[in-house]
């Protein structure tokens, strides 16, 4: 499979990309409407407060009287209380939007990841996915909730202020209004440059998350190889790259915001100059100039804040692109609509329509090449595996032993030809139907955080405790439980790190046994187990494989002598097939592999 290369995003501000968020935002229409209404109410009161000031100057200061002060004070107090309650209300709605939109985005991404094919996980770094599910979704939710709140308030306030200024003195108001086109030109100039560097920052952030993940999960390997300095240096280079890209984005913002500040300050200065002259000429009242000055100074902050928020929103497109880009990933293996209609999908299975699986598998004129590969791995390959047959696949490391398994399990599909399960093309039935009938034991077993009992129960979620214990006993996994302080309720740790590889292997065997599948796949499942443990489970395996179709990818050739069919793989091709004795008599590639391993095992025994 090819190395992963993250997609480059190069679009300028594009409303179509933002519209991709609408299905999620539509679930919270009420919260957005309330935020809109209370923002507008809060901004309206902010616009009215300078008019209270104008009224006070005209009716109390210039008139040199306190008549009507009490009603004025009550109205002013009511306005302040209303404004405070509005701030609480839209703050509460913004919080709901942030929490719920973030939750939905993460849930949608995680759900979508469950539908993607194995090939996606083979080439996609963990950091790529983690950054989108955590960092990018948090950023989108937070900015939609809080930055949008600021922008709405500023929009309402600026429009209300302009309307008030036009009513008070339209000639003086035009001086302030003239800054709007200037800010629009500045925004248009800077938006693409800011977006470009923020895309760089988000992309490097994915790599840093991946580096964190590798540094933590691979800490033991790093220490045993004494490559701490090299790992630290690689991480320093990544953080330096993110630092440089972040500085470039910050510099653009550092130029953009002061330019907005400059134009706003110039407008205020012109208002003071022109307004002062109009007062001296008795064209304008002092109270009106005072109100105008308050508006001119007050409008400066929301305009500056809006400019900053617009810059932030421009950069947010990079996160939206990355989240929607992951959502746009298509599974390379998917069920046809008519299959989903009959059998359901992975989240809504129609188990009542599932036919029993017997385990008869046929490769019919199959040609296969990996999606990113140029050469065929299989060419016009045909093979019939009757139900209950045990098939062993052998070959050197990297020879391509897993290809047949991946095809039989429908993790990949043939490029040409058909694979039939019980006489029907397996594309005619759902993936979940097939996967639910497969027991897969990996060379490097993975356990989930939780207890031993919980991990075995994943084989069949409705299993009773007695069935779990019986499955464990069948493969000697009960010997693992006996060593643990809390027995079946012992926590296995993250990824099962509190157990040895052999112990994890036994637990995974028990999990597969509990599932009672019709097809077993053992992917070098005993290669990580010591000889004594292997002997304990070999008899159990022989019993479990009876009457089930089984695939064994074997590292130790001594474990496959009883297989009904042995396929020998070399350079991705099946070069020999037959039973153990038949292949030895041919004195071909299998004979050489077996003789070499037999000699190595004997030499190891002598050294002991």
Coordinates of C-alpha atoms in Angstrom, one line a residue:
X1 CA 0.0 0.0 0.0
X2 CA 1.2 3.5 -0.8
X3 CA 2.3 6.0 1.9
X4 CA -0.3 8.4 3.1
X5 CA -0.3 11.8 1.6
X6 CA -2.8 14.3 3.1
X7 CA -5.0 16.1 0.6
X8 CA -4.1 19.7 -0.1
X9 CA -6.9 22.3 0.1
X10 CA -6.5 25.3 -2.1
X11 CA -10.0 26.9 -2.4
X12 CA -10.6 30.5 -1.4
X13 CA -13.5 31.4 0.8
X14 CA -16.3 29.2 -0.5
X15 CA -19.9 29.3 0.8
X16 CA -20.6 25.8 -0.6
X17 CA -18.1 24.4 1.9
X18 CA -19.8 26.2 4.8
X19 CA -23.2 24.9 3.7
X20 CA -21.9 21.4 4.5
X21 CA -22.4 22.2 8.1
X22 CA -26.1 23.0 7.7
X23 CA -27.5 19.4 8.3
X24 CA -25.8 19.5 11.8
X25 CA -26.8 23.1 12.6
X26 CA -30.4 22.5 11.5
X27 CA -30.8 20.3 14.6
X28 CA -30.4 23.3 16.8
X29 CA -32.6 25.9 15.0
X30 CA -34.2 27.0 18.2
X31 CA -30.9 27.7 19.9
X32 CA -29.7 29.7 16.9
X33 CA -33.0 31.7 16.7
X34 CA -32.8 32.5 20.5
X35 CA -29.2 33.5 20.1
X36 CA -30.1 35.7 17.2
X37 CA -33.1 37.4 19.0
X38 CA -31.2 38.0 22.3
X39 CA -28.2 39.2 20.5
X40 CA -30.4 41.7 18.6
X41 CA -32.0 42.8 21.9
X42 CA -28.7 43.3 23.6
X43 CA -27.3 45.3 20.6
X44 CA -30.5 47.4 20.5
X45 CA -30.1 48.5 24.1
X46 CA -26.4 49.3 23.4
X47 CA -27.6 51.6 20.6
X48 CA -30.2 53.2 22.8
X49 CA -27.8 54.0 25.7
X50 CA -26.1 57.0 24.0
X51 CA -29.6 58.3 23.3
X52 CA -30.3 58.2 27.0
X53 CA -27.1 60.3 27.3
X54 CA -28.4 62.8 24.7
X55 CA -31.7 63.1 26.6
X56 CA -30.0 63.7 29.9
X57 CA -27.8 66.5 28.5
X58 CA -30.7 68.2 26.8
X59 CA -33.3 67.9 29.6
X60 CA -31.2 67.9 32.8
X61 CA -27.8 69.5 32.2
X62 CA -28.7 72.2 29.6
X63 CA -32.1 72.8 31.2
X64 CA -30.5 73.0 34.7
X65 CA -33.3 70.9 36.2
X66 CA -34.0 67.5 37.7
X67 CA -37.6 67.3 36.8
X68 CA -38.4 63.9 35.2
X69 CA -35.2 62.3 36.6
X70 CA -37.0 59.4 38.4
X71 CA -38.9 58.1 35.3
X72 CA -35.7 58.5 33.4
X73 CA -33.7 56.6 36.0
X74 CA -36.3 53.8 36.0
X75 CA -36.2 53.5 32.2
X76 CA -32.5 53.4 32.3
X77 CA -32.4 50.7 35.0
X78 CA -35.0 48.6 33.1
X79 CA -32.8 48.8 30.0
X80 CA -29.7 47.7 31.9
X81 CA -31.6 44.7 33.5
X82 CA -33.0 43.7 30.1
X83 CA -29.5 43.9 28.6
X84 CA -28.1 41.7 31.4
X85 CA -30.7 39.1 31.0
X86 CA -30.2 39.1 27.2
X87 CA -26.5 38.4 27.7
X88 CA -27.3 35.5 30.0
X89 CA -29.8 34.1 27.6
X90 CA -27.6 34.2 24.4
X91 CA -24.6 33.0 26.4
X92 CA -26.6 30.0 27.5
X93 CA -27.7 29.3 23.9
X94 CA -24.2 29.7 22.6
X95 CA -23.0 27.1 25.2
X96 CA -25.6 24.7 24.1
X97 CA -24.6 25.2 20.4
X98 CA -21.0 24.6 21.2
X99 CA -21.5 21.4 23.2
X100 CA -24.2 19.9 20.9
X101 CA -22.6 20.8 17.5
X102 CA -19.2 19.5 18.7
X103 CA -20.9 16.3 20.0
X104 CA -22.7 15.7 16.7
X105 CA -19.7 16.4 14.5
X106 CA -17.5 14.0 16.6
X107 CA -20.3 11.4 16.6
X108 CA -20.8 11.7 12.8
X109 CA -17.1 11.4 12.1
X110 CA -16.7 8.4 14.4
X111 CA -19.8 6.7 12.9
X112 CA -18.5 7.3 9.4
X113 CA -15.1 5.9 10.3
X114 CA -16.8 2.6 11.2
X115 CA -18.1 2.3 7.6
X116 CA -14.7 2.7 5.9
X117 CA -12.9 -0.2 4.5
X118 CA -9.8 -1.8 5.9
X119 CA -7.7 -0.3 3.2
X120 CA -8.3 3.2 4.6
X121 CA -6.9 2.3 8.0
X122 CA -3.9 0.6 6.3
X123 CA -2.7 3.9 4.9
X124 CA -4.1 6.6 7.1
X125 CA -2.2 7.8 10.2
X126 CA -3.9 7.8 13.5
X127 CA -3.0 11.5 14.0
X128 CA -4.8 12.4 10.8
X129 CA -8.1 11.0 12.2
X130 CA -7.6 12.2 15.8
X131 CA -7.0 15.8 14.8
X132 CA -10.2 16.0 12.8
X133 CA -12.3 14.2 15.4
X134 CA -11.0 16.3 18.3
X135 CA -9.2 19.5 17.4
X136 CA -11.0 20.5 14.2
X137 CA -14.5 19.7 15.5
X138 CA -13.9 21.6 18.8
X139 CA -12.7 24.6 16.8
X140 CA -15.7 24.6 14.5
X141 CA -18.2 24.2 17.3
X142 CA -16.5 26.9 19.4
X143 CA -16.3 29.5 16.7
X144 CA -19.9 28.9 15.5
X145 CA -21.1 29.4 19.0
X146 CA -19.0 32.3 20.3
X147 CA -17.4 34.0 17.4
X148 CA -20.7 34.0 15.6
X149 CA -22.3 35.6 18.7
X150 CA -19.7 38.4 18.6
X151 CA -20.3 38.9 14.9
X152 CA -24.1 39.0 15.3
X153 CA -23.9 41.5 18.1
X154 CA -21.4 43.7 16.2
X155 CA -23.6 43.5 13.1
X156 CA -26.8 44.5 15.0
X157 CA -24.9 47.2 16.9
X158 CA -23.2 48.7 13.8
X159 CA -26.4 48.8 11.8
X160 CA -28.4 50.3 14.7
X161 CA -25.7 52.9 15.3
X162 CA -25.5 53.9 11.6
X163 CA -29.4 54.2 11.6
X164 CA -29.3 56.4 14.7
X165 CA -26.5 58.6 13.3
X166 CA -28.3 59.1 10.0
X167 CA -31.4 60.2 11.9
X168 CA -29.4 62.6 14.0
X169 CA -27.3 64.1 11.2
X170 CA -26.9 62.3 7.9
X171 CA -24.0 64.4 6.7
X172 CA -21.9 63.6 9.7
X173 CA -22.9 60.0 9.6
X174 CA -21.6 59.6 6.1
X175 CA -18.0 60.2 7.4
X176 CA -18.3 57.0 9.6
X177 CA -20.1 55.0 6.9
X178 CA -17.2 55.6 4.5
X179 CA -14.9 53.3 6.5
X180 CA -17.1 50.2 5.6
X181 CA -15.9 50.0 1.9
X182 CA -12.3 50.4 3.1
X183 CA -12.6 47.5 5.6
X184 CA -14.3 45.4 2.9
X185 CA -11.4 45.9 0.5
X186 CA -8.9 45.0 3.3
X187 CA -10.8 41.8 4.1
X188 CA -11.0 40.7 0.5
X189 CA -7.2 41.3 0.2
X190 CA -6.2 39.4 3.3
X191 CA -8.7 36.6 3.5
X192 CA -7.0 34.2 1.0
X193 CA -3.5 34.8 2.5
X194 CA -4.8 34.2 6.1
X195 CA -6.6 31.0 4.9
X196 CA -3.6 29.6 3.2
X197 CA -1.4 29.8 6.3
X198 CA -4.0 28.5 8.6
X199 CA -4.4 25.5 6.3
X200 CA -0.7 24.9 6.8
X201 CA -1.1 25.1 10.6
X202 CA -4.0 22.6 10.6
X203 CA -2.1 20.2 8.4
X204 CA 1.0 20.3 10.5
X205 CA -1.1 19.9 13.6
X206 CA -2.3 16.5 12.2
X207 CA 1.3 15.4 11.9
X208 CA 2.1 16.6 15.4
X209 CA -0.8 14.6 16.8
X210 CA 0.4 11.6 15.0
X211 CA 3.9 12.1 16.3
X212 CA 2.5 12.3 19.9
X213 CA 0.6 9.1 19.3
X214 CA 3.7 7.3 18.0
X215 CA 5.9 8.7 20.8
X216 CA 3.5 7.4 23.5
X217 CA 2.6 4.0 22.0
X218 CA 6.2 3.4 20.8
X219 CA 7.9 4.6 24.0
X220 CA 9.3 1.2 24.8
X221 CA 10.8 0.7 21.3
X222 CA 12.2 4.2 21.4
X223 CA 14.0 3.5 24.7
X224 CA 15.3 0.1 23.7
X225 CA 16.7 1.5 20.5
X226 CA 18.1 4.6 22.3
X227 CA 16.6 6.9 19.7
X228 CA 15.1 9.5 22.1
X229 CA 17.2 12.3 20.6
X230 CA 16.2 11.5 17.0
X231 CA 12.5 11.3 18.0
X232 CA 12.8 14.6 19.9
X233 CA 14.6 16.2 16.9
X234 CA 11.8 15.0 14.5
X235 CA 9.2 16.4 16.8
X236 CA 11.2 19.7 17.1
X237 CA 11.1 20.0 13.3
X238 CA 7.4 19.5 13.2
X239 CA 6.7 22.1 15.9
X240 CA 9.1 24.5 14.3
X241 CA 7.2 24.2 11.0
X242 CA 3.9 24.8 12.8
X243 CA 5.5 27.7 14.6
X244 CA 6.6 29.3 11.3
X245 CA 3.3 28.8 9.6
X246 CA 1.5 30.2 12.7
X247 CA 3.7 33.2 12.8
X248 CA 3.0 33.9 9.1
X249 CA -0.7 33.8 9.8
X250 CA -0.3 35.9 12.9
X251 CA 1.7 38.5 11.0
X252 CA -1.0 38.9 8.4
X253 CA -3.6 39.4 11.2
X254 CA -1.2 41.8 12.9
X255 CA -1.2 43.9 9.7
X256 CA -4.9 43.5 9.0
X257 CA -6.3 44.5 12.4
X258 CA -4.2 47.7 12.8
X259 CA -5.2 48.9 9.3
X260 CA -8.9 48.5 10.4
X261 CA -7.9 50.4 13.6
X262 CA -6.3 53.2 11.5
X263 CA -9.4 53.8 9.3
X264 CA -11.7 53.7 12.3
X265 CA -9.6 56.2 14.2
X266 CA -9.4 58.5 11.2
X267 CA -13.2 58.5 11.0
X268 CA -13.5 59.4 14.7
X269 CA -11.0 62.2 14.2
X270 CA -13.0 63.6 11.3
X271 CA -16.2 63.4 13.3
X272 CA -14.7 65.4 16.2
X273 CA -13.2 68.0 13.8
X274 CA -16.3 68.4 11.6
X275 CA -18.8 68.1 14.5
X276 CA -16.9 70.7 16.6
X277 CA -17.0 73.1 13.8
X278 CA -20.8 72.5 13.3
X279 CA -21.3 73.2 17.0
X280 CA -19.5 76.5 16.9
X281 CA -21.6 77.5 13.9
X282 CA -24.8 76.5 15.9
X283 CA -25.6 73.9 13.2
X284 CA -25.3 71.0 15.7
X285 CA -26.3 70.8 19.4
X286 CA -23.8 69.8 22.0
X287 CA -26.0 66.9 23.1
X288 CA -26.1 65.6 19.6
X289 CA -22.3 65.9 19.2
X290 CA -21.8 64.1 22.5
X291 CA -24.0 61.2 21.3
X292 CA -22.3 61.2 17.9
X293 CA -18.9 61.1 19.5
X294 CA -20.0 58.2 21.8
X295 CA -21.3 56.4 18.7
X296 CA -18.1 57.1 16.7
X297 CA -15.8 55.9 19.6
X298 CA -18.1 53.0 20.4
X299 CA -18.4 51.7 16.9
X300 CA -14.7 51.4 16.7
X301 CA -14.5 48.3 18.9
X302 CA -17.2 46.2 17.2
X303 CA -15.8 47.0 13.8
X304 CA -12.3 45.9 15.0
X305 CA -13.8 42.9 16.7
X306 CA -15.8 42.0 13.5
X307 CA -12.7 42.3 11.4
X308 CA -10.8 40.0 13.8
X309 CA -13.7 37.5 13.8
X310 CA -14.0 37.6 10.0
X311 CA -10.3 36.7 9.9
X312 CA -10.9 33.8 12.3
X313 CA -13.9 32.6 10.3
X314 CA -11.8 32.7 7.1
X315 CA -9.3 30.5 8.8
X316 CA -12.1 28.2 10.1
X317 CA -12.7 27.0 6.5
X318 CA -9.5 25.0 6.8
X319 CA -11.0 23.0 9.6
X320 CA -14.3 22.6 7.9
X321 CA -12.6 21.3 4.7
X322 CA -10.6 18.8 6.8
X323 CA -13.7 17.5 8.6
X324 CA -15.9 17.3 5.5
X325 CA -12.9 15.8 3.6
X326 CA -12.9 12.9 6.1
X327 CA -16.6 12.6 5.8
X328 CA -16.3 12.4 2.0
X329 CA -14.0 9.3 2.3
X330 CA -15.8 6.5 0.6
X331 CA -15.5 2.8 1.6
X332 CA -13.7 0.8 -1.1
X333 CA -16.0 -2.1 -0.2
X334 CA -19.7 -1.3 0.1
X335 CA -23.0 -3.1 -0.2
X336 CA -25.3 -2.4 -3.1
X337 CA -28.6 -0.5 -2.3
X338 CA -30.7 -3.6 -2.9
X339 CA -28.5 -5.6 -0.5
X340 CA -28.9 -3.0 2.2
X341 CA -32.6 -2.9 1.6
X342 CA -32.8 -6.7 2.2
X343 CA -30.1 -7.3 4.8
X344 CA -29.6 -3.9 6.4
X345 CA -26.3 -2.2 7.1
X346 CA -23.8 -2.3 9.8
X347 CA -25.9 0.0 12.1
X348 CA -29.3 -1.3 11.2
X349 CA -28.9 -5.0 10.4
X350 CA -32.0 -7.0 9.4
X351 CA -30.9 -10.3 11.0
X352 CA -34.2 -11.9 10.4
X353 CA -33.3 -12.0 6.6
X354 CA -29.9 -13.5 7.1
X355 CA -29.4 -17.0 5.7
X356 CA -27.4 -19.5 7.7
X357 CA -23.7 -19.6 6.5
X358 CA -22.3 -23.1 5.9
X359 CA -18.8 -22.0 4.9
X360 CA -18.4 -23.2 1.3
X361 CA -16.0 -20.7 -0.4
X362 CA -15.1 -20.6 -4.1
X363 CA -12.7 -18.3 -5.9
X364 CA -13.9 -18.2 -9.5
X365 CA -11.4 -16.8 -12.0
X366 CA -10.4 -14.1 -9.6
X367 CA -7.9 -11.4 -10.6
X368 CA -6.9 -8.9 -7.9
X369 CA -4.7 -5.9 -7.5
X370 CA -4.6 -3.5 -4.6
X371 CA -6.3 -0.1 -5.3
X372 CA -3.0 1.7 -5.3
X373 CA -1.0 -1.0 -6.9
X374 CA -0.1 -1.5 -10.6
X375 CA 0.5 -5.3 -10.7
X376 CA -2.0 -8.1 -10.3
X377 CA -1.5 -10.0 -7.0
X378 CA -3.8 -12.8 -8.3
X379 CA -4.5 -13.5 -11.9
X380 CA -7.4 -15.8 -13.0
X381 CA -7.1 -17.7 -9.8
X382 CA -9.7 -20.4 -9.1
X383 CA -10.1 -22.5 -6.0
X384 CA -13.0 -24.3 -4.3
X385 CA -12.9 -24.7 -0.5
X386 CA -15.7 -27.0 0.7
X387 CA -17.3 -26.2 4.0
X388 CA -15.3 -27.5 6.9
X389 CA -12.0 -27.4 5.1
X390 CA -8.9 -26.2 6.9
X391 CA -6.7 -24.2 4.5
X392 CA -3.1 -23.2 5.6
X393 CA -1.3 -20.3 3.8
X394 CA 2.5 -20.3 4.2
X395 CA 5.3 -18.2 2.9
X396 CA 8.1 -15.9 4.0
X397 CA 7.4 -12.6 5.7
X398 CA 5.9 -10.1 3.2
X399 CA 5.1 -12.7 0.6
X400 CA 1.4 -11.7 0.5
X401 CA -0.2 -14.4 2.7
X402 CA -2.9 -12.1 3.9
X403 CA -4.3 -11.3 0.4
X404 CA -6.4 -14.4 0.1
X405 CA -7.7 -13.9 3.6
X406 CA -8.6 -10.3 2.9
X407 CA -10.5 -11.4 -0.2
X408 CA -12.3 -14.3 1.4
X409 CA -13.3 -12.0 4.4
X410 CA -14.4 -9.3 1.9
X411 CA -12.0 -6.7 3.3
X412 CA -11.1 -6.2 -0.3
X413 CA -13.1 -7.3 -3.4
X414 CA -11.8 -9.0 -6.6
X415 CA -10.8 -6.7 -9.4
X416 CA -12.2 -9.3 -11.8
X417 CA -14.0 -12.6 -11.2
X418 CA -16.2 -13.7 -8.3
X419 CA -16.0 -15.1 -4.8
X420 CA -18.9 -17.3 -3.9
X421 CA -20.0 -18.1 -0.3
X422 CA -22.3 -21.1 -0.2
X423 CA -22.8 -20.9 -4.0
X424 CA -23.7 -17.2 -4.2
X425 CA -21.6 -14.2 -5.0
X426 CA -20.8 -12.7 -1.6
X427 CA -21.6 -9.2 -3.0
X428 CA -25.3 -10.3 -3.0
X429 CA -25.3 -10.4 0.8
X430 CA -24.2 -7.8 3.3
X431 CA -20.7 -7.5 4.7
X432 CA -22.0 -7.6 8.2
X433 CA -23.6 -11.0 7.5
X434 CA -20.3 -12.4 6.4
X435 CA -18.2 -10.7 9.1
X436 CA -20.6 -11.8 11.8
X437 CA -19.8 -15.4 10.8
X438 CA -16.0 -14.9 10.9
X439 CA -13.8 -15.5 13.9
X440 CA -10.5 -13.6 13.5
X441 CA -7.5 -14.1 15.8
X442 CA -4.7 -11.7 14.9
X443 CA -1.0 -12.2 15.3
X444 CA -0.9 -9.0 17.5
X445 CA -4.1 -9.2 19.4
X446 CA -6.0 -6.1 20.5
X447 CA -8.0 -5.9 23.7
X448 CA -10.3 -3.1 24.6
X449 CA -10.1 -1.2 27.8
X450 CA -12.2 -3.0 30.4
X451 CA -12.3 -6.3 32.2
X452 CA -11.3 -9.8 30.9
X453 CA -15.0 -10.8 31.0
X454 CA -16.0 -7.7 28.9
X455 CA -13.3 -8.4 26.3
X456 CA -14.4 -12.0 25.8
X457 CA -18.1 -10.9 25.7
X458 CA -17.3 -8.8 22.5
X459 CA -17.5 -12.2 20.7
X460 CA -21.2 -12.3 21.4
X461 CA -22.7 -9.5 23.4
X462 CA -25.7 -11.4 24.7
X463 CA -23.5 -14.2 26.1
X464 CA -24.0 -15.3 29.7
X465 CA -21.2 -15.4 32.3
X466 CA -21.3 -19.2 32.1
X467 CA -20.8 -19.2 28.3
X468 CA -17.9 -16.7 28.6
X469 CA -16.2 -18.9 31.2
X470 CA -16.8 -22.1 29.1
X471 CA -15.3 -20.4 26.0
X472 CA -12.2 -19.3 28.0
X473 CA -11.8 -22.8 29.4
X474 CA -11.9 -24.3 25.9
X475 CA -8.7 -22.5 25.0
X476 CA -7.1 -22.5 28.4
X477 CA -7.7 -18.8 28.9
X478 CA -9.0 -19.6 32.3
X479 CA -5.4 -20.1 33.3
X480 CA -4.8 -16.4 32.6
X481 CA -7.8 -15.4 34.8
X482 CA -6.5 -17.6 37.6
X483 CA -3.4 -15.5 37.9
X484 CA -5.2 -12.2 38.1
X485 CA -6.1 -10.6 41.4
X486 CA -9.7 -9.8 40.5
X487 CA -10.2 -12.8 38.2
X488 CA -12.8 -12.2 35.5
X489 CA -13.3 -8.6 36.6
X490 CA -9.6 -7.7 36.3
X491 CA -8.9 -4.6 34.1
X492 CA -6.7 -5.5 31.1
X493 CA -5.5 -1.9 30.7
X494 CA -5.4 0.2 27.5
X495 CA -4.9 -2.2 24.6
X496 CA -4.4 -5.0 27.1
X497 CA -1.1 -3.7 28.2
X498 CA -1.4 -5.3 31.6
X499 CA -1.2 -8.7 30.1
X500 CA 1.6 -10.5 28.2
X501 CA 1.3 -11.1 24.5
X502 CA 0.6 -14.7 25.1
X503 CA -2.2 -13.9 27.6
X504 CA -3.8 -11.4 25.3
X505 CA -3.7 -14.1 22.6
X506 CA -5.5 -16.6 24.8
X507 CA -8.2 -14.0 25.6
X508 CA -8.7 -13.3 21.9
X509 CA -9.0 -17.0 21.2
X510 CA -11.7 -17.2 23.8
X511 CA -13.5 -14.2 22.2
X512 CA -13.4 -16.0 18.8
X513 CA -14.7 -19.2 20.3
X514 CA -17.6 -17.5 22.0
X515 CA -18.7 -16.0 18.7
X516 CA -19.1 -19.6 17.4
X517 CA -18.3 -18.5 13.7
X518 CA -18.6 -20.7 10.7
X519 CA -15.3 -19.4 9.4
X520 CA -12.1 -19.2 11.5
X521 CA -9.1 -17.1 10.5
X522 CA -5.9 -17.6 12.6
X523 CA -3.4 -15.0 11.4
X524 CA -0.1 -16.5 12.7
X525 CA -2.1 -16.7 15.9
X526 CA 0.4 -18.9 17.8
X527 CA 3.6 -17.1 16.7
X528 CA 3.7 -14.9 19.8
X529 CA 2.9 -17.7 22.3
X530 CA 5.6 -19.8 24.0
X531 CA 5.9 -23.5 23.2
X532 CA 4.2 -24.6 26.4
X533 CA 1.2 -22.3 25.9
X534 CA 1.0 -23.4 22.2
X535 CA 0.7 -27.0 23.2
X536 CA -2.2 -26.1 25.6
X537 CA -4.2 -24.5 22.9
X538 CA -3.2 -26.6 19.9
X539 CA -5.6 -29.4 21.0
X540 CA -8.3 -26.9 21.5
X541 CA -7.7 -25.4 18.1
X542 CA -8.0 -28.9 16.5
X543 CA -11.3 -29.4 18.2
X544 CA -12.6 -25.9 17.3
X545 CA -11.8 -26.2 13.7
X546 CA -13.9 -29.3 13.2
X547 CA -16.8 -28.8 10.8
X548 CA -15.7 -25.1 10.3
X549 CA -14.0 -23.6 7.3
X550 CA -10.7 -22.4 8.5
X551 CA -7.7 -20.3 7.3
X552 CA -4.4 -20.6 9.0
X553 CA -1.6 -18.2 8.2
X554 CA 1.2 -20.1 9.8
X555 CA 4.6 -19.0 11.0
X556 CA 5.5 -22.4 12.4
X557 CA 5.0 -25.0 9.7
X558 CA 4.8 -27.7 12.2
X559 CA 1.4 -26.4 13.2
X560 CA -0.2 -27.0 9.8
X561 CA 0.6 -30.6 9.0
X562 CA -3.0 -31.7 9.5
X563 CA -4.4 -29.0 7.1
X564 CA -6.6 -30.2 4.3
X565 CA -5.0 -27.8 1.9
X566 CA -1.7 -25.8 2.0
X567 CA -1.2 -22.8 -0.2
X568 CA 2.4 -21.7 -0.7
X569 CA 2.7 -18.0 -1.4
X570 CA 5.8 -16.3 -2.9
X571 CA 6.0 -12.7 -4.1
X572 CA 2.2 -12.4 -3.9
X573 CA 1.7 -15.5 -6.1
X574 CA 0.5 -18.9 -5.2
X575 CA 3.3 -21.1 -6.4
X576 CA 2.3 -24.5 -4.8
X577 CA -0.8 -26.1 -3.3
X578 CA -1.6 -29.5 -1.8
X579 CA -1.3 -31.4 1.4
X580 CA 1.7 -31.5 3.7
X581 CA 3.2 -34.8 2.4
X582 CA 2.3 -34.1 -1.2
X583 CA 4.3 -30.8 -1.1
X584 CA 7.2 -32.4 0.6
X585 CA 7.4 -35.0 -2.1
X586 CA 7.5 -32.3 -4.8
X587 CA 10.8 -31.0 -3.2
X588 CA 9.9 -27.5 -4.3
X589 CA 9.6 -24.2 -2.5
X590 CA 7.5 -25.6 0.4
X591 CA 10.1 -28.4 0.9
X592 CA 12.8 -25.8 1.2
X593 CA 10.9 -23.7 3.6
X594 CA 10.0 -26.7 5.8
X595 CA 13.6 -28.1 5.8
X596 CA 15.1 -24.7 6.6
X597 CA 12.7 -24.1 9.5
X598 CA 13.1 -27.7 10.8
X599 CA 16.9 -27.2 10.9
X600 CA 16.5 -23.8 12.7
X601 CA 14.3 -25.4 15.3
X602 CA 16.6 -28.3 15.9
X603 CA 19.6 -25.9 16.3
X604 CA 17.6 -23.9 18.8
X605 CA 16.9 -27.0 20.8
X606 CA 20.6 -28.0 20.8
X607 CA 21.6 -24.5 22.1
X608 CA 19.1 -24.8 24.9

